[in-house]
Every structure is written in structure tokens, then in C-alpha cells.
Amino acid sequence: MKNKTFSSSTKTLNQFKVAAEHSTPKYIDFSNRVMEQLDNDVTSQGGSVRSMSTSRYIRKPIFMIAATLIIIMLSGFGYMKFGWGLSLTDQEGNAVMNIRTGSGEVRDEENNIANKVKSTLAVNEGAMIVYGREAIDAAKSGEIPINYTSVTKGEIFTNVNKLYSQLQGVMKEVTLPMEINDAKYVESELAYSPISKINPVASLWQEVTDKESHMSYAYQSTEMTDQILTLQNRYEQGNTEYLLDISPSDQPTADFYVDKVSSSNVYRLAGVAVYRTSIDGKEMLIWNRVVDGGSLLYWLSSDSANIKKMKAFAEEVIKSYSSIK
């Protein structure tokens, strides 16, 4: 077994935060609400301001000229195609995940800086980072910067029973198989959400100029909430590593943003609609599991496994919790 430091990808955590704060989840049935949504899509002209805890920005208005509804039944589950993207459904026809057009990724320079700051943190400690002279000056004066990243270092668990004792809310529904297709469970990182609150006291900010990118940035430690942000689990099979991330929500429907939405990226695995995407060229499979009180968003990635092996891994994960009564 490899002996190495376990660390969640900052970009993966950023995507979780983006999905969480972008989401305005609405439970969609396939009757009147669908037609109301279509009417709204066709008649609305304009956009909205969206914010997120990582990389805050103002999204440009999207003008919906027309929306065409297409229902495609794929052996027990379907998806609905709208002007904004796809709505994936379960076998009962309920919407469980919306795949929307839009980018929530962080620039590589900022991602690298965020990882450096994270490496300085203690377990269960968070930090807020701002980039550039203008943002630094604004943050010191107490203003909310347009662009910032919040990072957190989670606690590592190698014993699942100890991990389960720390889970709360919908995360109590999480179960982790000890072995999946010959890949053995290694460890998990449980990360909590930091409080996105800026303290304007100048002395609390540490200013740095990154040696690689020459970008100026400043960061300060933040208090942590008791809300779980994400749980990342590592499995290994020889030199192949699988990372299975799970993020909680109190809503039954999850929103996920990609640069380009494609129905060809929708798979059916163990009766569940799964979407294939990528971040920085790394393949990922995502799906949403509806549970009592909300849902759990699953992400599966691997540096070395091909998509066929990833699909087989994801299918076994789904089967493992689907068999629990």
C-alpha cells in the first residue's frame, strides 16, 4: 500500500461550494411545474447575480430565447432537456440533479495558492484568501471582495466506525464498503464549512506574493461551522487510486455546473442517472442520492483508472447503499 499524505483537491472542494451556493433547488414533478418552468424559461429576459464562497463573481445575464422540452426514457430513467441544461430523473420520474451550463472553476494560479495556504492549516482550521492589490485593500477595509477562496483542512479517519460517529444530518445515511471491485478502503477526510466572514483588522491578514505566479494575495484564519462540507474517501487497488467525495444538502435536487452540457454524458448505472464530466482533464462521475431530509451528491474521480473501471466502481457504490433497507 502506498504511504502518502491524503489531501482533498481544492478544486473539488471549490466545486462542492459552488454547487451548494449556486443551487436554488426546486423539486420538479412532471406535470404542471414542468410547464410553468417552460413558460418562465421562454418569457424571462435577464440574469441574476450569484455568489459563492469560492471565487465570487457576477454571472452575465443569460437571455432565454426559447426552451424545448425533450423527454427521453432510457430503460427506467429519463432526463429532461431545457435551455439551461439537463434535469436527470429517477425511475419514478422525479428530478434528482440539474446539470447546468456555467463555470465555477477557480483559475490554476488561485488553486495553487489555495493549496499552499491549506498546507499551513491545522486540522479543522479554515482560511479565507483574497487575490490582488484591490481585493486585499477592500478586504482590510471590511468590504466583501468580488473574488476570494475559502479553504479548510479536514480530519483524517482510517476507522469507519469512528468516522460514522462524527456524521450528522443526512450524512448519517453514508455507508462505506471496505472493498469495491478489489479496491480497498484506505482513509477519509471529513471537512467542515468555514465561516465566510471577513475581519477588517489589518493585522489579521498575512500578505504574500506567490513566487511562481507573482500574484499578490492575503489570507486570514476563519472560524469553523459545525456543518459538514464534504467527505472524501480514498480507495486503492495496487497503483490505482479512487477518490469518492460525498457532499450533503437539505434539498432533494442538486445543481451542478459544467462548461458544456451534453446528454451523451448521461449513463445509467444500477438504475441511477450518472453524469460524466471533467475538471482540468480529470474524468469524474457525479450522481445525486435522495435520502430522508435531503440528498447526498457523490463524485468519483481517479488519476489512473479508465472510464470503464470508474463506471464499474460507481455502480458497486450505488448497489452497496441501494441494498440497505
mmCIF file of N, CA and C in Angstrom, residues 19 46 89 100 198 216 304 310:
data_model
loop_
_atom_site.group_PDB
_atom_site.id
_atom_site.type_symbol
_atom_site.label_atom_id
_atom_site.label_comp_id
_atom_site.label_asym_id
_atom_site.label_seq_id
_atom_site.Cartn_x
_atom_site.Cartn_y
_atom_site.Cartn_z
ATOM 1 N N ALA A 19 -21.542 24.441 -6.190
ATOM 2 C CA ALA A 19 -22.829 23.777 -6.372
ATOM 3 C C ALA A 19 -23.779 24.116 -5.236
ATOM 4 N N GLY A 46 -33.223 38.242 -18.982
ATOM 5 C CA GLY A 46 -32.347 38.841 -17.997
ATOM 6 C C GLY A 46 -31.618 37.796 -17.205
ATOM 7 N N THR A 89 -33.442 12.416 -13.894
ATOM 8 C CA THR A 89 -34.567 11.923 -13.109
ATOM 9 C C THR A 89 -34.313 10.510 -12.608
ATOM 10 N N ARG A 100 -26.264 22.170 -15.310
ATOM 11 C CA ARG A 100 -26.460 23.491 -15.898
ATOM 12 C C ARG A 100 -25.189 23.991 -16.585
ATOM 13 N N ILE A 198 -15.313 38.226 6.960
ATOM 14 C CA ILE A 198 -14.042 38.932 6.898
ATOM 15 C C ILE A 198 -13.867 39.829 8.116
ATOM 16 N N SER A 216 -0.163 38.635 -5.968
ATOM 17 C CA SER A 216 -0.276 39.065 -4.578
ATOM 18 C C SER A 216 -1.564 38.503 -3.980
ATOM 19 N N SER A 304 -5.744 7.326 -12.505
ATOM 20 C CA SER A 304 -5.220 6.272 -13.376
ATOM 21 C C SER A 304 -6.265 5.316 -13.938
ATOM 22 N N MET A 310 -14.065 3.169 -13.804
ATOM 23 C CA MET A 310 -14.756 4.123 -12.941
ATOM 24 C C MET A 310 -16.252 3.853 -12.913
#
